[in-house]
mmCIF file of C-alpha atoms and ligand atoms in Angstrom:
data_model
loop_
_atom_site.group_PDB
_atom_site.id
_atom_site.type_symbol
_atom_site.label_atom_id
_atom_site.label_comp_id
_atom_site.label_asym_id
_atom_site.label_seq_id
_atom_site.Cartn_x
_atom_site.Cartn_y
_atom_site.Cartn_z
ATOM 1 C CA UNK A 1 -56.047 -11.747 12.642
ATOM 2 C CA UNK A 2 -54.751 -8.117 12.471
ATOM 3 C CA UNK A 3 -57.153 -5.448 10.990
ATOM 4 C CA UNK A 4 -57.520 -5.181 7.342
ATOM 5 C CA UNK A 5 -57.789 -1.124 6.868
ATOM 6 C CA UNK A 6 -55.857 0.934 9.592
ATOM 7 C CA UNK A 7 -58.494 3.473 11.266
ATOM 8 C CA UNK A 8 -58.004 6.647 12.591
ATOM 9 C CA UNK A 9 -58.907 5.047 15.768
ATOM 10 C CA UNK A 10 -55.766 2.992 15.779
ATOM 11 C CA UNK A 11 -54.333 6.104 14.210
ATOM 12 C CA UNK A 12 -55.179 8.299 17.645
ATOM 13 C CA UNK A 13 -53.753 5.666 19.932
ATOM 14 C CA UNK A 14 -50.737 5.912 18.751
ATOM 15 C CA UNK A 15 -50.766 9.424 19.159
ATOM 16 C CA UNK A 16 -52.676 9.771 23.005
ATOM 17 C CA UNK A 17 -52.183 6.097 24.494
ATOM 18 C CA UNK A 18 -55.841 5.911 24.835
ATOM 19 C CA UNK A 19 -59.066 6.343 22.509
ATOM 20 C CA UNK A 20 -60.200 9.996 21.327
ATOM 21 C CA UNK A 21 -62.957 11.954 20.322
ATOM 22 C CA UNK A 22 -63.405 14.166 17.714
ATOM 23 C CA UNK A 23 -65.607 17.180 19.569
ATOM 24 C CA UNK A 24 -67.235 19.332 16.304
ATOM 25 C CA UNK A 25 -67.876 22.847 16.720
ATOM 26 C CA UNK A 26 -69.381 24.909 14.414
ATOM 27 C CA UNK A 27 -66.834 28.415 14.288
ATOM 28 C CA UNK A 28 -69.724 30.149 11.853
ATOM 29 C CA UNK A 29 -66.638 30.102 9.181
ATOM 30 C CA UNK A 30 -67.252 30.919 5.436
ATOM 31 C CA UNK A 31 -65.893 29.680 2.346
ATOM 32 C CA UNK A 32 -64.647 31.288 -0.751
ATOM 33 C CA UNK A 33 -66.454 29.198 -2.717
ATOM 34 C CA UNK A 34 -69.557 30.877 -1.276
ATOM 35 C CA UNK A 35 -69.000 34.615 -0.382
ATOM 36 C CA UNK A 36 -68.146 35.578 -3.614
ATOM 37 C CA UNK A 37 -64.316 35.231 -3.096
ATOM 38 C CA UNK A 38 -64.390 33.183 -5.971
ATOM 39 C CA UNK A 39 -68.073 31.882 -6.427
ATOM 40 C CA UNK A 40 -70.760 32.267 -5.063
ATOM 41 C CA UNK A 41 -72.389 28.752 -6.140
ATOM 42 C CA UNK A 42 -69.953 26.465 -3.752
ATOM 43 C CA UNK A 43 -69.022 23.195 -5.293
ATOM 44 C CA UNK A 44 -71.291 21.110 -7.431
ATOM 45 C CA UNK A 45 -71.890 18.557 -4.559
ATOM 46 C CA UNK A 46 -71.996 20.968 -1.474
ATOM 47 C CA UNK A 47 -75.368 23.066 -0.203
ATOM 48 C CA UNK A 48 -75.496 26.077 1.584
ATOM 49 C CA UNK A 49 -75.224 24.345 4.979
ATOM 50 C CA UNK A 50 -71.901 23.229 4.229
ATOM 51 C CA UNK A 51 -71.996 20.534 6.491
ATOM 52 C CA UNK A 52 -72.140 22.622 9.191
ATOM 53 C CA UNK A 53 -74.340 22.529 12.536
ATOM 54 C CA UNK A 54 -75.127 26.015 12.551
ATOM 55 C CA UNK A 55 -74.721 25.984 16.089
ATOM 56 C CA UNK A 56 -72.535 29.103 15.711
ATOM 57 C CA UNK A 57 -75.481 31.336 13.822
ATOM 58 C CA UNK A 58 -77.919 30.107 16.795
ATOM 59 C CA UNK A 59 -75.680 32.258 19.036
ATOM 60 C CA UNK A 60 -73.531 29.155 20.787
ATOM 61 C CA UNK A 61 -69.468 30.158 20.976
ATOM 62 C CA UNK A 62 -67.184 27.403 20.882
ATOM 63 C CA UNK A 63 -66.534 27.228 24.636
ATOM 64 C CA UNK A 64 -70.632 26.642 25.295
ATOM 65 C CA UNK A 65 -70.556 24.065 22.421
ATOM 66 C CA UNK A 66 -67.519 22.469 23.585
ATOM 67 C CA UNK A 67 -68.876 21.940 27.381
ATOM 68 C CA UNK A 68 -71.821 20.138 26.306
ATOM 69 C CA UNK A 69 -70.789 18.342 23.676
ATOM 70 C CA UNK A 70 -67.297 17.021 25.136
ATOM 71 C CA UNK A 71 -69.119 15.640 28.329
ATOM 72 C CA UNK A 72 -70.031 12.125 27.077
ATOM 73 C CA UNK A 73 -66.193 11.314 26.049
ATOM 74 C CA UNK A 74 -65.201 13.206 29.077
ATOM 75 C CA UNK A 75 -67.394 11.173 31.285
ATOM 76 C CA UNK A 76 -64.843 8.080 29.202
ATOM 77 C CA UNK A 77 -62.105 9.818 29.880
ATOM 78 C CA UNK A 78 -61.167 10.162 25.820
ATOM 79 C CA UNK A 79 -58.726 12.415 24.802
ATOM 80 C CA UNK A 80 -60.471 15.656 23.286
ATOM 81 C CA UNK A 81 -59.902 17.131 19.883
ATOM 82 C CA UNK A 82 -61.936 20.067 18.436
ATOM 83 C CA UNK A 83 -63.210 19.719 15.419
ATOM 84 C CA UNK A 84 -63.998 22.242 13.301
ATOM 85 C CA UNK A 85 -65.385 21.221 10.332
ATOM 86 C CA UNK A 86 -67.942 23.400 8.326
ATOM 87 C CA UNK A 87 -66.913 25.165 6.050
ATOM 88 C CA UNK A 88 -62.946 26.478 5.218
ATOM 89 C CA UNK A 89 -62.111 27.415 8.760
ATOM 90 C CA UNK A 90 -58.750 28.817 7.617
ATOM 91 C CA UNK A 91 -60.164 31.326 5.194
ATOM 92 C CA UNK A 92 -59.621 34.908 6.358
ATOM 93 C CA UNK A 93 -56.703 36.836 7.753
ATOM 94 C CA UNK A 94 -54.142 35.165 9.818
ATOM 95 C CA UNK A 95 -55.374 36.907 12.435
ATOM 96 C CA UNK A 96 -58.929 34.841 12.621
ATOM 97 C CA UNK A 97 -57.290 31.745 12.580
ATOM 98 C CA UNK A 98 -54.709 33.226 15.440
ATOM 99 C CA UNK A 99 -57.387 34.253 17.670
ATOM 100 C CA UNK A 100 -59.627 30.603 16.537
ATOM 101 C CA UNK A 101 -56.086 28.793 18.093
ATOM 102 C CA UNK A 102 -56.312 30.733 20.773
ATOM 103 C CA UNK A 103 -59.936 30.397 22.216
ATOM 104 C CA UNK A 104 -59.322 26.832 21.265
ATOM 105 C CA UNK A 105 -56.676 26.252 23.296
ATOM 106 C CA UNK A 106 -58.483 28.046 26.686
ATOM 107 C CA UNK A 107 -60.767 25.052 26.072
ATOM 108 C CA UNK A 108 -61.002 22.382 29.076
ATOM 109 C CA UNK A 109 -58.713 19.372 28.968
ATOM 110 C CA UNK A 110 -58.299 19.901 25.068
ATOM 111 C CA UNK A 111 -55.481 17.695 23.520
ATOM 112 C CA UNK A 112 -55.862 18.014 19.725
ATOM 113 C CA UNK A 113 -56.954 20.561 17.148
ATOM 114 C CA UNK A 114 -58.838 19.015 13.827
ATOM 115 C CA UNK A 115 -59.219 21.744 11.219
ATOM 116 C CA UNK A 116 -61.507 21.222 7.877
ATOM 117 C CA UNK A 117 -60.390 23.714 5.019
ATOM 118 C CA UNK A 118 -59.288 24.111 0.991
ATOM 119 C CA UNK A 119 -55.522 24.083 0.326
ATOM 120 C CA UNK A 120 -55.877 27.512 -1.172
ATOM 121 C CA UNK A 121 -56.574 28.641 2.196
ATOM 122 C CA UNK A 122 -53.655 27.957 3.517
ATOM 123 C CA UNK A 123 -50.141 30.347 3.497
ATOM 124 C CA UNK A 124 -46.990 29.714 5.590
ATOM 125 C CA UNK A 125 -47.890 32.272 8.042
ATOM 126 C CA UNK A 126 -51.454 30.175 8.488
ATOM 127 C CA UNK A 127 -49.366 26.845 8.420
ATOM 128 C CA UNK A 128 -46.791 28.377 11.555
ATOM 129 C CA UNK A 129 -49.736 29.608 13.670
ATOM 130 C CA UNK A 130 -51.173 25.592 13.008
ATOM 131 C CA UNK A 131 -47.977 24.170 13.698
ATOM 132 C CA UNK A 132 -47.271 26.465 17.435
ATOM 133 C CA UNK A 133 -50.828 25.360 18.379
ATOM 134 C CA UNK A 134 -49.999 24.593 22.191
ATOM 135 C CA UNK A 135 -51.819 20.848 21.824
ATOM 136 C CA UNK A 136 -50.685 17.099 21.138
ATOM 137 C CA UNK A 137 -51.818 17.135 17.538
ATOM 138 C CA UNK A 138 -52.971 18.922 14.884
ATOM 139 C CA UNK A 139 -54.704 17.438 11.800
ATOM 140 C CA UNK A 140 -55.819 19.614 8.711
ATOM 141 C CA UNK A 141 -58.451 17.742 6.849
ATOM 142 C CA UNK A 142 -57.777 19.121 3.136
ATOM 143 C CA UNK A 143 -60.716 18.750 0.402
ATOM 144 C CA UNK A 144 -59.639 17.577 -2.697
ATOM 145 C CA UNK A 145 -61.872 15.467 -3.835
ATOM 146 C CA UNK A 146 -60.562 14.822 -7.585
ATOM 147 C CA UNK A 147 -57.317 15.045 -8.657
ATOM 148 C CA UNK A 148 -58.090 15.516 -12.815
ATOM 149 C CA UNK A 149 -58.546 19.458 -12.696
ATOM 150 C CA UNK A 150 -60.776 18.645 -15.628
ATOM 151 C CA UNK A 151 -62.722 17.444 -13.015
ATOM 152 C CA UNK A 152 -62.170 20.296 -10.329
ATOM 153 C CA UNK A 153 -63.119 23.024 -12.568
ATOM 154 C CA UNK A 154 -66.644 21.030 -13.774
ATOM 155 C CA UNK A 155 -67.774 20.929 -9.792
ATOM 156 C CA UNK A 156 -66.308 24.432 -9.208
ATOM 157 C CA UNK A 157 -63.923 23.620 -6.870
ATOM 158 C CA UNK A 158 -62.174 26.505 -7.553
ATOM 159 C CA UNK A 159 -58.595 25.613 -7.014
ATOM 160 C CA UNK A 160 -56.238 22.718 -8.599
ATOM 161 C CA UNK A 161 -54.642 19.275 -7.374
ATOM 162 C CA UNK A 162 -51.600 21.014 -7.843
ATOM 163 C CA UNK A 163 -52.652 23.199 -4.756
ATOM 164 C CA UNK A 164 -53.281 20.549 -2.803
ATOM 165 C CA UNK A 165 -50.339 19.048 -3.263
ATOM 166 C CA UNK A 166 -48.379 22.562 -2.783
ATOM 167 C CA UNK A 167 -51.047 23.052 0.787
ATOM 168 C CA UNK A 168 -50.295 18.995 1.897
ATOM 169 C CA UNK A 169 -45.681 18.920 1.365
ATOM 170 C CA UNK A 170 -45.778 22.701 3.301
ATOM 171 C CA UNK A 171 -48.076 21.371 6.014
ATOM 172 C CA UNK A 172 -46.632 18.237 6.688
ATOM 173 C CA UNK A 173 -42.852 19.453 6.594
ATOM 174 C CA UNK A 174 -44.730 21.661 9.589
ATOM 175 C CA UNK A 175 -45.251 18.754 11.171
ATOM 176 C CA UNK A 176 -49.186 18.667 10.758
ATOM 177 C CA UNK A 177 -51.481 16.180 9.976
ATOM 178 C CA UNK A 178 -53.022 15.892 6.431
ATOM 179 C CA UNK A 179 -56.210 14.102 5.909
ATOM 180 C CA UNK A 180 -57.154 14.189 2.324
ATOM 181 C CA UNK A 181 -60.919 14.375 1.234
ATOM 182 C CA UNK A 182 -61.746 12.722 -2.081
ATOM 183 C CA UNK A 183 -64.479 11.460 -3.765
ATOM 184 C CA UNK A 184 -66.384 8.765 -5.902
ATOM 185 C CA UNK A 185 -68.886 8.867 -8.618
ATOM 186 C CA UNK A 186 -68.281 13.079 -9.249
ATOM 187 C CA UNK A 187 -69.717 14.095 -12.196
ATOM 188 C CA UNK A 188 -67.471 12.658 -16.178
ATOM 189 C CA UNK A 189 -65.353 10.713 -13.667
ATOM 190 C CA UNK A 190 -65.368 6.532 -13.544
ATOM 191 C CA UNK A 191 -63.949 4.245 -11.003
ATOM 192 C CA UNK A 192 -60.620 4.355 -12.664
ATOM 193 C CA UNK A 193 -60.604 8.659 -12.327
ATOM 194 C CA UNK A 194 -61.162 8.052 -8.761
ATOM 195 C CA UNK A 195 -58.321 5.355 -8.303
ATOM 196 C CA UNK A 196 -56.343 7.956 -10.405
ATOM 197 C CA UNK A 197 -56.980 10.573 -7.136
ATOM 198 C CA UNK A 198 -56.449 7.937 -4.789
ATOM 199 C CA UNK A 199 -53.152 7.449 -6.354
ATOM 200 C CA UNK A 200 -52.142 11.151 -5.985
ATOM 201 C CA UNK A 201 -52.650 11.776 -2.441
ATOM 202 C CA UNK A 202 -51.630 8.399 -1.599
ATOM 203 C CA UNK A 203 -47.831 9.843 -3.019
ATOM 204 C CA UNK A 204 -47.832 12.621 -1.038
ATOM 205 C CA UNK A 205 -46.915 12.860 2.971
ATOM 206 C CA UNK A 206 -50.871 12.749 4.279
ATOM 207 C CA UNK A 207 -51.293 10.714 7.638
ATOM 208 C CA UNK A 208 -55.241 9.833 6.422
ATOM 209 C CA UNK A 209 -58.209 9.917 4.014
ATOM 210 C CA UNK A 210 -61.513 10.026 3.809
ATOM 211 C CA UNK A 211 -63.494 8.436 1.070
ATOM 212 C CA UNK A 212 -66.624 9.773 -0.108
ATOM 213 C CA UNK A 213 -69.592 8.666 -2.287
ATOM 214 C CA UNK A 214 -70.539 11.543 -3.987
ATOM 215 C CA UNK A 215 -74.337 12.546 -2.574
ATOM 216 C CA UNK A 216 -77.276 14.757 -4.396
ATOM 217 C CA UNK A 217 -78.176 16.947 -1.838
ATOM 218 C CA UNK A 218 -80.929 18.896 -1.773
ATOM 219 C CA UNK A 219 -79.937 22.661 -2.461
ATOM 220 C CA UNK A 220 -76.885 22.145 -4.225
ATOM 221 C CA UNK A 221 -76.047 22.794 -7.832
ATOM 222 C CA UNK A 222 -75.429 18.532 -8.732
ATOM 223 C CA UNK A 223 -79.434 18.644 -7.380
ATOM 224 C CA UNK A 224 -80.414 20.861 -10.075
ATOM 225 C CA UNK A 225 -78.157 18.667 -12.755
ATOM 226 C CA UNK A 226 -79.445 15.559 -11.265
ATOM 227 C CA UNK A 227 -82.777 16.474 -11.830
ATOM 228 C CA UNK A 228 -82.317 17.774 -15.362
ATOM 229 C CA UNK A 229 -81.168 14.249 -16.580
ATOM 230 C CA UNK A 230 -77.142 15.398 -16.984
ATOM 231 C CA UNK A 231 -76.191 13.388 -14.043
ATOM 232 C CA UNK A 232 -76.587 9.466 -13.229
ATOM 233 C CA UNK A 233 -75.052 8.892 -9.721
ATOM 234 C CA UNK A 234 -72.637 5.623 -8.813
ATOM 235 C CA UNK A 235 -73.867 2.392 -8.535
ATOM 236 C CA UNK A 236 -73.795 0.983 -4.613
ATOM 237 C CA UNK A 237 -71.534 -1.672 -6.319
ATOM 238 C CA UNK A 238 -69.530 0.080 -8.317
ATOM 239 C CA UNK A 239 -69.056 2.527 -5.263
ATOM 240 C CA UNK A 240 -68.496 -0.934 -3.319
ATOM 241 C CA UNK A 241 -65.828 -2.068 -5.482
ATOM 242 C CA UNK A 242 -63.901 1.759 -5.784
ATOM 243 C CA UNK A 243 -62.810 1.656 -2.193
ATOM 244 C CA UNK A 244 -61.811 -2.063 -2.349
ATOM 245 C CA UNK A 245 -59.528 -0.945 -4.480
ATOM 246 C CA UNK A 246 -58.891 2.275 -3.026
ATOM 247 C CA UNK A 247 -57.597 0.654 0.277
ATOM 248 C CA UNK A 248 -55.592 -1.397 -1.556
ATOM 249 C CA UNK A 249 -53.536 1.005 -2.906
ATOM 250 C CA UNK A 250 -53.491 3.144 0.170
ATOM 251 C CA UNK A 251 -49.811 2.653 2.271
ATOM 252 C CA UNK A 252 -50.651 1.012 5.670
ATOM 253 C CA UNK A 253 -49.298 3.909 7.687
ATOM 254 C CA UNK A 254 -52.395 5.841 6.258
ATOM 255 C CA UNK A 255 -55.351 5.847 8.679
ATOM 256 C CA UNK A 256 -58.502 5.400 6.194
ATOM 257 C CA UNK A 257 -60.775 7.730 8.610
ATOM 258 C CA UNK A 258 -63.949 6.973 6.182
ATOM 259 C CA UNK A 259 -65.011 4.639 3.533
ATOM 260 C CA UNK A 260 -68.702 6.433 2.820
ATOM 261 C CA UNK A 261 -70.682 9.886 2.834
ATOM 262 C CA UNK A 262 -72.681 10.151 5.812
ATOM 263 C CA UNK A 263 -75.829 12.341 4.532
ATOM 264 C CA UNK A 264 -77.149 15.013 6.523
ATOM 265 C CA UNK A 265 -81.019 13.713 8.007
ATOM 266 C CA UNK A 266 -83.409 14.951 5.206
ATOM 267 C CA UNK A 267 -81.009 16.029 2.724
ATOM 268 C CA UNK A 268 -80.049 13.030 0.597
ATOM 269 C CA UNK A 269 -81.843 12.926 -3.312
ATOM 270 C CA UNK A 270 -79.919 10.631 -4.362
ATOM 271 C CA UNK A 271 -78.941 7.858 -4.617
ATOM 272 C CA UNK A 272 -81.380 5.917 -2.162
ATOM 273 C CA UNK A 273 -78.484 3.424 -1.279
ATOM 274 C CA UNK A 274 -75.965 6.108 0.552
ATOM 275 C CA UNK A 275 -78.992 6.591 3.352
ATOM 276 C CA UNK A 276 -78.113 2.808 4.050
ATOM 277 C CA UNK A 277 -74.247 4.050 5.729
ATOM 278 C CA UNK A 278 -73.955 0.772 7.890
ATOM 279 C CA UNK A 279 -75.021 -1.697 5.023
ATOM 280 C CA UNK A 280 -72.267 -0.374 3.055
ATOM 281 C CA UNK A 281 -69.553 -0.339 5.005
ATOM 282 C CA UNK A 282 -70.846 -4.168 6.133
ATOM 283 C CA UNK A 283 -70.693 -4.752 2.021
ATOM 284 C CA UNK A 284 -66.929 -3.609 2.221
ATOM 285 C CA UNK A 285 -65.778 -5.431 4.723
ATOM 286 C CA UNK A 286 -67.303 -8.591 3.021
ATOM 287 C CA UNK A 287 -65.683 -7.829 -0.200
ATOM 288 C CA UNK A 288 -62.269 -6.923 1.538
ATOM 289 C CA UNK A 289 -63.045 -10.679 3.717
ATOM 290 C CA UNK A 290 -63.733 -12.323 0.141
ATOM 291 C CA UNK A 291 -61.406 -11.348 -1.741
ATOM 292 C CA UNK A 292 -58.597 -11.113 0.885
ATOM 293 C CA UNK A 293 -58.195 -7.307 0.052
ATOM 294 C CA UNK A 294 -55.365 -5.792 2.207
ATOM 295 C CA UNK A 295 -54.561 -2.136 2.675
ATOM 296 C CA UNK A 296 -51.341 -1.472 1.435
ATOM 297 C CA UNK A 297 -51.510 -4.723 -0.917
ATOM 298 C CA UNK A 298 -51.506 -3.542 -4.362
ATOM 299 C CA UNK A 299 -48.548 -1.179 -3.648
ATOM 300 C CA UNK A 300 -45.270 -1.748 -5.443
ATOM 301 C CA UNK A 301 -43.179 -1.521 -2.898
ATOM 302 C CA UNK A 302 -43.714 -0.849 1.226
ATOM 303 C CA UNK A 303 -45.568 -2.804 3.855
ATOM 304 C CA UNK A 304 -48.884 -4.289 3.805
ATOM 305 C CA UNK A 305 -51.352 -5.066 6.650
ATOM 306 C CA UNK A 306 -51.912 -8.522 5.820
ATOM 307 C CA UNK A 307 -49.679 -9.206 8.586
ATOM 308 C CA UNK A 308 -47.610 -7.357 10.957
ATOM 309 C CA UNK A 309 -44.188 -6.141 9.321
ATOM 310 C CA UNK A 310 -45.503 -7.894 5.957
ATOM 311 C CA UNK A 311 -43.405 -6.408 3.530
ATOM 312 C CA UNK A 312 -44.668 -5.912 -0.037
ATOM 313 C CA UNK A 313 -40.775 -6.747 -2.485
ATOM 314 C CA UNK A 314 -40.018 -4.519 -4.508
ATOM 315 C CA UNK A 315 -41.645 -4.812 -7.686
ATOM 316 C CA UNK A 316 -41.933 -3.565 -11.656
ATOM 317 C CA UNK A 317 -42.503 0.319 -11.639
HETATM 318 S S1 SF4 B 401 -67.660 21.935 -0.244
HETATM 319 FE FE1 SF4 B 401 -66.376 23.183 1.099
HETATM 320 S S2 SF4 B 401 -65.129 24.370 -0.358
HETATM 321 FE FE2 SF4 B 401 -66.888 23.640 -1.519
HETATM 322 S S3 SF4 B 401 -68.415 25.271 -1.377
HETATM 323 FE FE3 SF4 B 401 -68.863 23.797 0.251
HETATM 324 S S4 SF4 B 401 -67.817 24.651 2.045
HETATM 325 FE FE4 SF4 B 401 -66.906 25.641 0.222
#
């Protein structure tokens, strides 16, 4: 029985012939969103830590974090991508992100470059410098997260789907990677808003996504709402049901790289079920088994996993 949701596992053996690892390093980049740029609040859902390590503020440089960290895969022989993923490591002049590719690529037996950022930190000179990286692959992980600007503008996102569309065509026709962030359960948005997003990245050229439950985390401004009463976070179920969906609208030769939030330790307010990351993802793969949920089946047209070469015929638009 082939797989029901293509992984970013299959995803980088396709790409290196062999299984990969994702090394993250912490670059001590900012945000935007944070240094006043444009806010200084960050996005509803995100705390100061921005999901970083802070490995960089405790004095460690990429090349020390990259020797101790990469020696488990290493000692697997995996390929070896750095991962940079607090915060919008493409924000600055191009010059920071030259000299970023550059200590990157003195790293040891480094194949791949994995880049978090916002599409409004991204220009074509940024997007060349990505693209002449000397490694295998390069994947941008853009944060979208809704694609009703309605929506952007209530969690301060600060920027508009139409970016992200703009950031995702000019990055791909560069020949990078795309991996779109999105999320369920944000603040005025239903299951059908988030199917709505999933729909718009899943028309433009992105090689992955990640789905997110959206998480109350301690620090952030959705904390302060959350505890005022004005928001009521997704239901486990609900959430359970949203990326059922989700996948099925997704075209197979997108490589679903997440299907929950993975809290920080001691951060998480809310809601109690997200701490339980392995019982959900065991409730999704039931529902997919039960209901013989496919990715790729609820596309009009294309291929769908349910088996290889399946092809979905063309249907009413
Ligand atoms: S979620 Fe990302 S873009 Fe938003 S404030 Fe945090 S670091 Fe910045």
């Amino acid at each position: 029985m082939p797989p029901r949701v293509r992984t970013l596992s299959q995803a980088f053996r396709a790409i290196f012939g062999r299984r990969a690892k994702k090394i993250p390093l912490d670059a001590g980049s900012s945000c935007p969103n944070r240094d006043g740029a444009l806010s200084q609040n960050g996005c509803l859902f995100c705390n100061a830590a921005g999901s970083g390590t802070g490995l960089h503020l405790k004095g460690f440089g990429l090349r020390a974090q990259w020797a101790v960290l990469s020696q488990p895969a290493r000692r697997r022989n995996e390929a070896l991508l750095a991962y940079l993923q607090s915060f919008s490591n493409t924000y600055g002049p191009p010059e920071r992100l030259a000299a970023l590719l550059a200590e990157m690529a003195q790293l040891p037996d480094i194949e791949g470059i994995c880049l978090g950022t916002r599409p409004d930190c991204l220009n074509n000179k940024k997007i060349k410098l990505l693209a002449a990286a000397p490694v295998a692959h390069v994947r941008l992980e853009l944060g979208l997260q809704s694609a009703n600007d309605a929506t952007l503008t209530r969690i301060n996102r600060g920027h508009t789907a139409a970016d992200f569309a703009r950031a995702t065509i000019d990055a791909a026709a560069a020949g990078l990677s795309v991996t779109a962030h999105v999320m369920a359960g944000l603040p005025g948005e239903s299951v059908a808003d988030f199917l709505a997003t999933v729909d718009f990245v899943a028309a433009l050229p992105i090689a992955g996504v990640k789905l997110h439950n959206t998480l109350v985390v301690a620090g952030s401004p959705l904390a302060a709402l959350y505890a005022a009463g004005g928001y009521v976070p997704m239901a486990r179920e609900d959430y359970v049901t949203a990326v059922c969906r989700a996948i099925a609208r997704l075209p197979v030769q997108v490589a679903i790289e997440r299907q929950n939030a993975d809290p920080a330790p001691g951060e998480l307010l809310a809601p109690a079920w997200a701490a339980d990351k392995q019982g959900i993802l065991r409730d999704i793969a039931e529902r997919l088994e039960r209901e013989d949920i496919w990715q790729g089946m609820e596309r009009k047209t294309g291929k769908c996993l349910r088996r290889p070469g399946g092809i979905i015929p063309p249907g009413p638009p």
